[in-house]
GROMACS .gro file of C-alpha atoms in nm:
model
  421
    1MET     CA    1   0.011   0.009   0.006
    2SER     CA    2   0.104   0.355  -0.090
    3GLU     CA    3   0.095   0.455   0.306
    4ALA     CA    4   0.369   0.203   0.380
    5TRP     CA    5   0.583   0.372   0.142
    6ARG     CA    6   0.859   0.672   0.226
    7THR     CA    7   1.043   0.873   0.049
    8ARG     CA    8   1.443   0.926   0.123
    9GLU     CA    9   1.758   0.957  -0.050
   10LEU     CA   10   1.923   0.627  -0.196
   11THR     CA   11   2.276   0.516  -0.211
   12GLU     CA   12   2.464   0.460  -0.521
   13GLU     CA   13   2.477   0.122  -0.419
   14GLU     CA   14   2.086   0.091  -0.379
   15LEU     CA   15   2.047   0.266  -0.711
   16ASP     CA   16   2.259   0.014  -0.867
   17GLU     CA   17   2.027  -0.249  -0.709
   18LEU     CA   18   1.722  -0.120  -0.845
   19SER     CA   19   1.860  -0.047  -1.156
   20ALA     CA   20   1.948  -0.454  -1.226
   21THR     CA   21   1.666  -0.586  -1.110
   22SER     CA   22   1.383  -0.338  -1.252
   23PRO     CA   23   1.220  -0.449  -1.599
   24ALA     CA   24   1.297  -0.120  -1.753
   25GLY     CA   25   1.642  -0.070  -1.557
   26GLY     CA   26   1.955   0.079  -1.814
   27PHE     CA   27   2.289   0.242  -1.789
   28GLN     CA   28   2.142   0.595  -1.711
   29GLN     CA   29   2.035   0.467  -1.413
   30THR     CA   30   2.328   0.350  -1.218
   31SER     CA   31   2.577   0.506  -1.000
   32ARG     CA   32   2.815   0.471  -1.294
   33PHE     CA   33   2.604   0.767  -1.460
   34VAL     CA   34   2.608   0.954  -1.134
   35GLU     CA   35   2.968   0.959  -1.121
   36MET     CA   36   3.008   1.063  -1.502
   37GLU     CA   37   2.715   1.338  -1.442
   38LYS     CA   38   2.901   1.449  -1.106
   39ALA     CA   39   3.273   1.509  -1.289
   40SER     CA   40   3.115   1.731  -1.548
   41GLY     CA   41   2.985   1.933  -1.255
   42THR     CA   42   2.585   1.839  -1.246
   43GLN     CA   43   2.402   1.864  -0.951
   44THR     CA   44   2.224   1.512  -0.907
   45GLU     CA   45   2.030   1.368  -0.636
   46ILE     CA   46   1.907   0.970  -0.621
   47VAL     CA   47   1.540   1.004  -0.514
   48GLY     CA   48   1.377   0.700  -0.373
   49LEU     CA   49   1.071   0.504  -0.234
   50VAL     CA   50   1.130   0.260   0.047
   51ASP     CA   51   0.903  -0.001   0.192
   52GLU     CA   52   0.830  -0.047   0.571
   53HIS     CA   53   1.174  -0.207   0.568
   54ASP     CA   54   1.351   0.051   0.478
   55ARG     CA   55   1.394  -0.165   0.110
   56PRO     CA   56   1.389   0.022  -0.169
   57VAL     CA   57   1.108  -0.009  -0.414
   58ALA     CA   58   1.120   0.259  -0.668
   59GLY     CA   59   1.367   0.568  -0.733
   60THR     CA   60   1.579   0.733  -0.969
   61LEU     CA   61   1.860   0.952  -1.052
   62VAL     CA   62   1.767   1.320  -1.120
   63ALA     CA   63   2.015   1.591  -1.257
   64TYR     CA   64   1.976   1.970  -1.217
   65THR     CA   65   2.128   2.208  -1.498
   66PRO     CA   66   2.076   2.574  -1.477
   67GLY     CA   67   1.894   2.758  -1.789
   68LYS     CA   68   1.805   3.075  -1.879
   69MET     CA   69   1.491   3.090  -1.717
   70GLY     CA   70   1.632   2.897  -1.417
   71VAL     CA   71   1.724   2.528  -1.276
   72GLN     CA   72   1.545   2.241  -1.445
   73GLY     CA   73   1.566   1.857  -1.346
   74SER     CA   74   1.615   1.560  -1.609
   75VAL     CA   75   1.536   1.218  -1.549
   76TRP     CA   76   1.732   0.995  -1.827
   77LEU     CA   77   1.537   0.652  -1.886
   78GLY     CA   78   1.355   0.681  -1.560
   79PRO     CA   79   1.207   0.680  -1.312
   80LEU     CA   80   1.230   0.338  -1.182
   81VAL     CA   81   0.900   0.254  -1.092
   82ASP     CA   82   0.598   0.029  -1.126
   83ALA     CA   83   0.426   0.241  -1.449
   84ASP     CA   84   0.107   0.008  -1.372
   85ASN     CA   85   0.061   0.078  -1.042
   86PRO     CA   86  -0.114   0.449  -1.013
   87ALA     CA   87  -0.029   0.496  -0.635
   88MET     CA   88   0.352   0.428  -0.675
   89VAL     CA   89   0.359   0.652  -0.991
   90THR     CA   90   0.174   0.940  -0.765
   91ALA     CA   91   0.421   0.876  -0.486
   92MET     CA   92   0.747   0.873  -0.679
   93THR     CA   93   0.601   1.214  -0.846
   94GLY     CA   94   0.563   1.338  -0.481
   95ALA     CA   95   0.895   1.277  -0.410
   96LEU     CA   96   1.077   1.411  -0.728
   97ARG     CA   97   0.820   1.757  -0.674
   98ALA     CA   98   0.994   1.771  -0.303
   99SER     CA   99   1.341   1.703  -0.481
  100ALA     CA  100   1.274   1.981  -0.751
  101LYS     CA  101   1.168   2.237  -0.466
  102ARG     CA  102   1.526   2.157  -0.288
  103HIS     CA  103   1.679   2.268  -0.569
  104GLY     CA  104   1.496   2.526  -0.692
  105ALA     CA  105   1.379   2.381  -1.010
  106ILE     CA  106   1.132   2.494  -1.239
  107SER     CA  107   1.029   2.170  -1.394
  108VAL     CA  108   1.143   1.826  -1.423
  109ALA     CA  109   1.160   1.636  -1.776
  110ALA     CA  110   1.168   1.268  -1.755
  111TRP     CA  111   1.184   1.002  -2.037
  112PRO     CA  112   1.066   0.713  -1.883
  113GLY     CA  113   1.240   0.336  -2.034
  114ASP     CA  114   0.942   0.182  -1.996
  115LEU     CA  115   0.809   0.005  -2.283
  116TYR     CA  116   0.484   0.181  -2.455
  117ARG     CA  117   0.428  -0.039  -2.762
  118LYS     CA  118   0.633  -0.275  -2.953
  119TYR     CA  119   0.636  -0.366  -3.339
  120THR     CA  120   0.791  -0.595  -3.589
  121SER     CA  121   1.130  -0.540  -3.736
  122ASP     CA  122   0.934  -0.348  -4.033
  123GLY     CA  123   0.728  -0.127  -3.797
  124GLU     CA  124   0.412  -0.336  -3.796
  125PRO     CA  125   0.247  -0.283  -3.450
  126ASP     CA  126   0.287  -0.593  -3.228
  127GLY     CA  127   0.035  -0.578  -2.919
  128GLN     CA  128  -0.154  -0.260  -2.781
  129PRO     CA  129  -0.006   0.027  -2.628
  130GLU     CA  130   0.048   0.092  -2.270
  131ALA     CA  131  -0.250   0.289  -2.204
  132ALA     CA  132  -0.214   0.254  -1.823
  133LEU     CA  133   0.136   0.396  -1.817
  134MET     CA  134   0.013   0.693  -1.969
  135GLU     CA  135  -0.259   0.753  -1.748
  136ASN     CA  136  -0.089   0.657  -1.438
  137TYR     CA  137   0.169   0.973  -1.523
  138GLY     CA  138  -0.085   1.214  -1.667
  139ASN     CA  139  -0.311   1.129  -1.331
  140ALA     CA  140  -0.002   1.228  -1.104
  141GLY     CA  141   0.049   1.567  -1.284
  142TRP     CA  142   0.307   1.503  -1.545
  143ARG     CA  143   0.242   1.656  -1.915
  144HIS     CA  144   0.298   1.431  -2.204
  145GLU     CA  145   0.463   1.626  -2.479
  146GLY     CA  146   0.319   1.435  -2.760
  147PHE     CA  147   0.470   1.106  -2.936
  148THR     CA  148   0.719   1.186  -3.187
  149ARG     CA  149   0.956   1.005  -3.473
  150GLY     CA  150   1.274   1.103  -3.560
  151TYR     CA  151   1.604   1.090  -3.368
  152GLY     CA  152   1.559   1.269  -3.029
  153SER     CA  153   1.813   1.522  -2.918
  154ILE     CA  154   1.827   1.373  -2.596
  155ILE     CA  155   1.661   1.054  -2.576
  156ASN     CA  156   1.581   0.821  -2.883
  157ASN     CA  157   1.190   0.711  -2.846
  158TRP     CA  158   1.250   0.424  -3.099
  159VAL     CA  159   1.468   0.192  -3.052
  160TYR     CA  160   1.591  -0.141  -3.231
  161VAL     CA  161   1.664  -0.441  -3.005
  162LYS     CA  162   1.770  -0.790  -3.092
  163ASP     CA  163   1.637  -1.097  -2.853
  164LEU     CA  164   1.908  -1.334  -2.793
  165THR     CA  165   1.735  -1.580  -2.584
  166GLY     CA  166   1.838  -1.944  -2.644
  167LEU     CA  167   2.092  -1.863  -2.844
  168ASP     CA  168   2.432  -2.005  -2.726
  169THR     CA  169   2.713  -1.950  -2.982
  170PRO     CA  170   2.838  -1.719  -3.233
  171ASP     CA  171   2.748  -1.979  -3.540
  172ALA     CA  172   2.388  -2.004  -3.391
  173LEU     CA  173   2.359  -1.621  -3.348
  174LEU     CA  174   2.480  -1.572  -3.692
  175LYS     CA  175   2.227  -1.817  -3.853
  176THR     CA  176   1.946  -1.562  -3.694
  177TYR     CA  177   2.068  -1.285  -3.957
  178SER     CA  178   1.924  -1.210  -4.271
  179LYS     CA  179   2.148  -1.378  -4.582
  180ASN     CA  180   2.336  -1.022  -4.675
  181THR     CA  181   2.417  -0.970  -4.320
  182ARG     CA  182   2.523  -1.325  -4.294
  183ARG     CA  183   2.774  -1.284  -4.603
  184ASN     CA  184   2.870  -0.957  -4.450
  185VAL     CA  185   2.971  -1.103  -4.180
  186LYS     CA  186   3.179  -1.426  -4.372
  187ILE     CA  187   3.373  -1.132  -4.570
  188ALA     CA  188   3.469  -0.894  -4.298
  189ARG     CA  189   3.623  -1.237  -4.121
  190ASN     CA  190   3.787  -1.289  -4.475
  191SER     CA  191   3.885  -0.965  -4.529
  192ALA     CA  192   4.148  -0.951  -4.215
  193VAL     CA  193   3.911  -0.736  -4.033
  194GLN     CA  194   3.990  -0.794  -3.638
  195VAL     CA  195   3.787  -0.647  -3.342
  196ARG     CA  196   3.972  -0.538  -3.000
  197ARG     CA  197   3.903  -0.309  -2.748
  198MET     CA  198   4.064   0.039  -2.709
  199ASP     CA  199   4.264   0.248  -2.431
  200ARG     CA  200   4.190   0.547  -2.301
  201ALA     CA  201   4.470   0.716  -2.444
  202GLU     CA  202   4.330   0.573  -2.806
  203LEU     CA  203   3.974   0.803  -2.745
  204ASP     CA  204   4.071   1.065  -2.998
  205VAL     CA  205   4.088   0.809  -3.279
  206PHE     CA  206   3.766   0.664  -3.153
  207HIS     CA  207   3.630   1.033  -3.139
  208ALA     CA  208   3.754   1.097  -3.457
  209ILE     CA  209   3.598   0.831  -3.657
  210CYS     CA  210   3.298   0.915  -3.470
  211GLU     CA  211   3.296   1.257  -3.613
  212LEU     CA  212   3.331   1.091  -3.975
  213SER     CA  213   2.991   0.946  -3.920
  214SER     CA  214   2.831   1.279  -3.794
  215GLU     CA  215   2.949   1.468  -4.084
  216LYS     CA  216   2.800   1.197  -4.356
  217GLN     CA  217   2.473   1.161  -4.135
  218HIS     CA  218   2.437   1.529  -4.021
  219PHE     CA  219   2.401   1.486  -3.678
  220GLN     CA  220   2.624   1.634  -3.398
  221ASN     CA  221   2.888   1.433  -3.224
  222ARG     CA  222   2.976   1.453  -2.843
  223ASP     CA  223   3.285   1.615  -2.794
  224LEU     CA  224   3.579   1.407  -2.644
  225ALA     CA  225   3.591   1.522  -2.292
  226TYR     CA  226   3.250   1.335  -2.283
  227PHE     CA  227   3.385   1.024  -2.390
  228GLN     CA  228   3.695   1.047  -2.167
  229ARG     CA  229   3.450   1.138  -1.870
  230LEU     CA  230   3.250   0.826  -1.986
  231TYR     CA  231   3.529   0.588  -1.977
  232ASP     CA  232   3.657   0.691  -1.662
  233ALA     CA  233   3.314   0.643  -1.468
  234PHE     CA  234   3.222   0.352  -1.632
  235GLY     CA  235   3.554   0.122  -1.623
  236ASP     CA  236   3.482  -0.202  -1.724
  237HIS     CA  237   3.120  -0.188  -1.800
  238ALA     CA  238   3.198   0.042  -2.137
  239ASP     CA  239   3.372  -0.087  -2.401
  240PHE     CA  240   3.526   0.129  -2.687
  241MET     CA  241   3.552  -0.092  -2.956
  242VAL     CA  242   3.738  -0.082  -3.281
  243ALA     CA  243   3.749  -0.289  -3.584
  244GLU     CA  244   4.117  -0.256  -3.787
  245ILE     CA  245   4.175  -0.385  -4.131
  246HIS     CA  246   4.531  -0.534  -4.118
  247LEU     CA  247   4.603  -0.493  -4.501
  248ASP     CA  248   4.927  -0.688  -4.448
  249ASP     CA  249   4.735  -0.992  -4.372
  250TYR     CA  250   4.438  -0.850  -4.636
  251LEU     CA  251   4.733  -0.843  -4.913
  252ALA     CA  252   4.876  -1.206  -4.836
  253GLY     CA  253   4.516  -1.360  -4.824
  254TRP     CA  254   4.467  -1.214  -5.201
  255GLU     CA  255   4.808  -1.304  -5.313
  256ASP     CA  256   4.772  -1.657  -5.227
  257LYS     CA  257   4.384  -1.627  -5.385
  258LEU     CA  258   4.614  -1.530  -5.718
  259ALA     CA  259   4.835  -1.814  -5.700
  260LYS     CA  260   4.549  -2.054  -5.684
  261PHE     CA  261   4.331  -1.889  -5.937
  262SER     CA  262   4.658  -1.896  -6.155
  263ARG     CA  263   4.712  -2.243  -6.110
  264ASP     CA  264   4.316  -2.296  -6.186
  265GLU     CA  265   4.393  -2.107  -6.527
  266THR     CA  266   4.709  -2.252  -6.629
  267ARG     CA  267   4.538  -2.625  -6.583
  268LEU     CA  268   4.215  -2.507  -6.727
  269GLU     CA  269   4.447  -2.373  -7.080
  270LYS     CA  270   4.600  -2.754  -7.094
  271SER     CA  271   4.291  -2.935  -7.039
  272LEU     CA  272   4.122  -2.700  -7.310
  273GLN     CA  273   4.334  -2.897  -7.563
  274THR     CA  274   4.282  -3.248  -7.488
  275THR     CA  275   3.903  -3.239  -7.370
  276LYS     CA  276   3.584  -3.354  -7.502
  277TYR     CA  277   3.391  -3.113  -7.352
  278PRO     CA  278   3.524  -2.759  -7.439
  279GLU     CA  279   3.232  -2.555  -7.402
  280ASP     CA  280   3.206  -2.663  -7.043
  281VAL     CA  281   3.618  -2.607  -6.997
  282GLU     CA  282   3.630  -2.285  -7.180
  283ARG     CA  283   3.304  -2.139  -6.943
  284LYS     CA  284   3.529  -2.293  -6.654
  285LEU     CA  285   3.843  -2.098  -6.764
  286LYS     CA  286   3.671  -1.796  -6.872
  287THR     CA  287   3.595  -1.783  -6.484
  288ALA     CA  288   3.943  -1.850  -6.402
  289LYS     CA  289   4.077  -1.581  -6.598
  290GLN     CA  290   3.818  -1.341  -6.467
  291ASN     CA  291   3.941  -1.439  -6.095
  292VAL     CA  292   4.258  -1.362  -6.164
  293GLU     CA  293   4.181  -1.034  -6.299
  294SER     CA  294   3.978  -0.968  -5.959
  295ALA     CA  295   4.276  -1.057  -5.757
  296HIS     CA  296   4.492  -0.835  -5.957
  297ARG     CA  297   4.287  -0.560  -5.848
  298ARG     CA  298   4.241  -0.641  -5.514
  299ILE     CA  299   4.625  -0.684  -5.445
  300ALA     CA  300   4.681  -0.353  -5.631
  301ASP     CA  301   4.423  -0.184  -5.430
  302ALA     CA  302   4.562  -0.306  -5.106
  303LYS     CA  303   4.926  -0.195  -5.183
  304GLN     CA  304   4.760   0.163  -5.256
  305ARG     CA  305   4.588   0.156  -4.942
  306ILE     CA  306   4.874   0.020  -4.717
  307GLU     CA  307   5.066   0.326  -4.886
  308ARG     CA  308   4.804   0.569  -4.820
  309ASP     CA  309   4.692   0.472  -4.454
  310GLY     CA  310   4.970   0.215  -4.345
  311HIS     CA  311   4.940  -0.149  -4.236
  312VAL     CA  312   4.673  -0.151  -3.946
  313VAL     CA  313   4.375   0.110  -4.029
  314PRO     CA  314   4.104   0.179  -3.805
  315ALA     CA  315   3.782   0.125  -4.002
  316ALA     CA  316   3.498   0.130  -3.750
  317VAL     CA  317   3.447   0.205  -3.390
  318GLY     CA  318   3.151   0.171  -3.184
  319LEU     CA  319   3.086   0.223  -2.777
  320PHE     CA  320   2.895  -0.068  -2.602
  321ILE     CA  321   2.772  -0.029  -2.258
  322TRP     CA  322   2.701  -0.324  -2.018
  323HIS     CA  323   2.421  -0.337  -1.759
  324GLU     CA  324   2.272  -0.633  -1.588
  325ARG     CA  325   1.953  -0.648  -1.823
  326GLU     CA  326   2.111  -0.575  -2.173
  327LEU     CA  327   2.427  -0.465  -2.368
  328VAL     CA  328   2.360  -0.139  -2.518
  329TYR     CA  329   2.517  -0.003  -2.902
  330TYR     CA  330   2.542   0.335  -2.750
  331SER     CA  331   2.762   0.539  -3.022
  332SER     CA  332   2.956   0.458  -3.313
  333GLY     CA  333   3.118   0.615  -3.655
  334SER     CA  334   3.318   0.432  -3.951
  335ASP     CA  335   3.535   0.558  -4.272
  336GLU     CA  336   3.329   0.489  -4.544
  337ARG     CA  337   3.625   0.432  -4.764
  338TYR     CA  338   3.635   0.104  -4.595
  339ALA     CA  339   3.267   0.033  -4.622
  340LYS     CA  340   3.289  -0.284  -4.828
  341PHE     CA  341   3.496  -0.435  -4.569
  342TYR     CA  342   3.183  -0.438  -4.364
  343ALA     CA  343   3.400  -0.351  -4.023
  344PRO     CA  344   3.077  -0.233  -3.854
  345THR     CA  345   2.903  -0.575  -3.928
  346ALA     CA  346   3.176  -0.730  -3.770
  347LEU     CA  347   3.163  -0.545  -3.492
  348GLN     CA  348   2.765  -0.575  -3.402
  349HIS     CA  349   2.867  -0.958  -3.438
  350GLU     CA  350   3.155  -0.971  -3.205
  351MET     CA  351   2.953  -0.795  -2.921
  352MET     CA  352   2.613  -1.001  -2.967
  353SER     CA  353   2.862  -1.325  -2.928
  354ARG     CA  354   3.002  -1.159  -2.630
  355ALA     CA  355   2.658  -1.096  -2.456
  356ILE     CA  356   2.567  -1.434  -2.560
  357ALA     CA  357   2.861  -1.556  -2.369
  358ARG     CA  358   2.790  -1.329  -2.053
  359GLY     CA  359   2.413  -1.470  -2.053
  360LEU     CA  360   2.275  -1.182  -2.153
  361ASN     CA  361   1.952  -1.203  -2.346
  362ARG     CA  362   1.882  -0.868  -2.489
  363TYR     CA  363   2.105  -0.654  -2.698
  364ASN     CA  364   2.016  -0.285  -2.766
  365PHE     CA  365   2.112  -0.120  -3.099
  366TYR     CA  366   1.994   0.193  -2.949
  367GLY     CA  367   1.803   0.473  -3.179
  368ILE     CA  368   1.613   0.436  -3.497
  369SER     CA  369   1.395   0.711  -3.636
  370GLY     CA  370   1.089   0.530  -3.614
  371ILE     CA  371   1.026   0.622  -3.997
  372PHE     CA  372   0.943   0.240  -4.202
  373ASP     CA  373   0.765   0.384  -4.496
  374ASP     CA  374   1.009   0.646  -4.648
  375PRO     CA  375   1.292   0.525  -4.834
  376SER     CA  376   1.444   0.886  -4.835
  377ASP     CA  377   1.433   0.902  -4.489
  378PRO     CA  378   1.782   1.025  -4.325
  379GLY     CA  379   1.804   0.695  -4.063
  380ARG     CA  380   1.683   0.483  -4.347
  381GLY     CA  381   2.047   0.327  -4.370
  382VAL     CA  382   2.061   0.292  -4.004
  383LEU     CA  383   1.754   0.092  -3.992
  384GLU     CA  384   1.816  -0.111  -4.298
  385PHE     CA  385   2.185  -0.202  -4.126
  386LYS     CA  386   2.001  -0.280  -3.803
  387GLN     CA  387   1.733  -0.503  -3.950
  388GLY     CA  388   1.946  -0.678  -4.117
  389PHE     CA  389   2.019  -0.857  -3.762
  390ASN     CA  390   1.651  -0.943  -3.734
  391GLY     CA  391   1.526  -0.776  -3.421
  392TYR     CA  392   1.221  -0.634  -3.295
  393VAL     CA  393   1.139  -0.242  -3.237
  394GLU     CA  394   1.015  -0.071  -2.925
  395GLU     CA  395   0.878   0.269  -2.892
  396LEU     CA  396   0.933   0.436  -2.554
  397PRO     CA  397   0.674   0.678  -2.388
  398GLY     CA  398   0.907   0.985  -2.474
  399GLN     CA  399   0.899   1.309  -2.253
  400PHE     CA  400   0.682   1.394  -1.966
  401THR     CA  401   0.740   1.718  -1.796
  402LEU     CA  402   0.629   1.769  -1.440
  403PRO     CA  403   0.587   2.150  -1.338
  404VAL     CA  404   0.720   2.273  -1.013
  405SER     CA  405   0.665   2.671  -0.989
  406LYS     CA  406   0.389   2.700  -1.183
  407LEU     CA  407   0.436   3.083  -1.218
  408ARG     CA  408   0.813   3.046  -1.366
  409PHE     CA  409   0.698   2.733  -1.539
  410ALA     CA  410   0.393   2.949  -1.741
  411ALA     CA  411   0.670   3.225  -1.798
  412LEU     CA  412   0.927   2.956  -1.937
  413GLN     CA  413   0.629   2.826  -2.163
  414ALA     CA  414   0.545   3.163  -2.283
  415ALA     CA  415   0.879   3.247  -2.400
  416HIS     CA  416   0.900   2.935  -2.605
  417LYS     CA  417   0.579   3.044  -2.788
  418VAL     CA  418   0.752   3.353  -2.843
  419LEU     CA  419   1.062   3.204  -2.993
  420GLY     CA  420   0.888   2.938  -3.166
  421ARG     CA  421   1.023   2.638  -2.994
   0.00000   0.00000   0.00000
């Protein structure tokens, strides 16, 4: 019963325990994220509800940042509360309102991590929307800012997820992908692409490659200091990964193939002189000659790349964050000059394989635009890449706003209208 709940500040350890067991728990609601926010100078508080035994039953990290009109609170992928329990949502809302008043905040914005609606990989609804969640937040005093599509500037409302349940080996995982994605994994494997974890001293390389993708896809890359803070705060819970092409090995592989193709060509030319089936041999000889030509082109290309870029080239990077409930593919970048080596695909397969090895059943590809019927949508390429791994889509409820200081909040809303926001 709600009267048994009491409000108090939770410890970082209690937040971690709550996050690990919550159906909507995520890395943004952990002590590691608290430390990251503190490192940036942000004021934080961990607000919670406890039962009669002083055990946390709900809670959230809330961050307070100054704005032009005053302090505002933010709850990222929280609060961790049973959204189907109206009394608990109301009690948690009261705790957040009290916290905001202590910090002199105008309002609190929250982006709950709860599932609003599930969809198939192609964007077809797969179940009913969670109406109770919306009703309970509304009745507790939150204003919903509307359902949106496209990439959110703060939290993505649409995420792509791969269910790893029942998959126990990388080969079993590979079989679940689309035909093209399976092929791309094999191409990367045969193209001397190797995946490894990066050190802190290499974060400038990570950032630079992310910058390449941000320029191409027209989004704002995070600064280097952000990634450094995250590396320091999350430690082993965050893997900055790089997929590198070892061009010496790639060149050697094609030189071996050239030798084989050349032997095939010589053998078939000799066979053509004595065979009773010249048409069949001529067809095979034509293929062998094409293979020889292709190998020569690949060898010449590899030598040019080595001369231009060096012997080991970072072709794709990804930031992967571990949580008890899931592995999140949080940030990435790639060098388009090496697109045909399929380094990003190799990264995904490697990290999903590691998630399986750790016993996780959920791999979160993170944001998509939520637009499935427009081939010209800027997010189309990202969507199709993730669809190749055969997952499903989750729509989150989006932003809720809790007014705290009604007069200042009304003034802020009026200012936004004047500015056309």
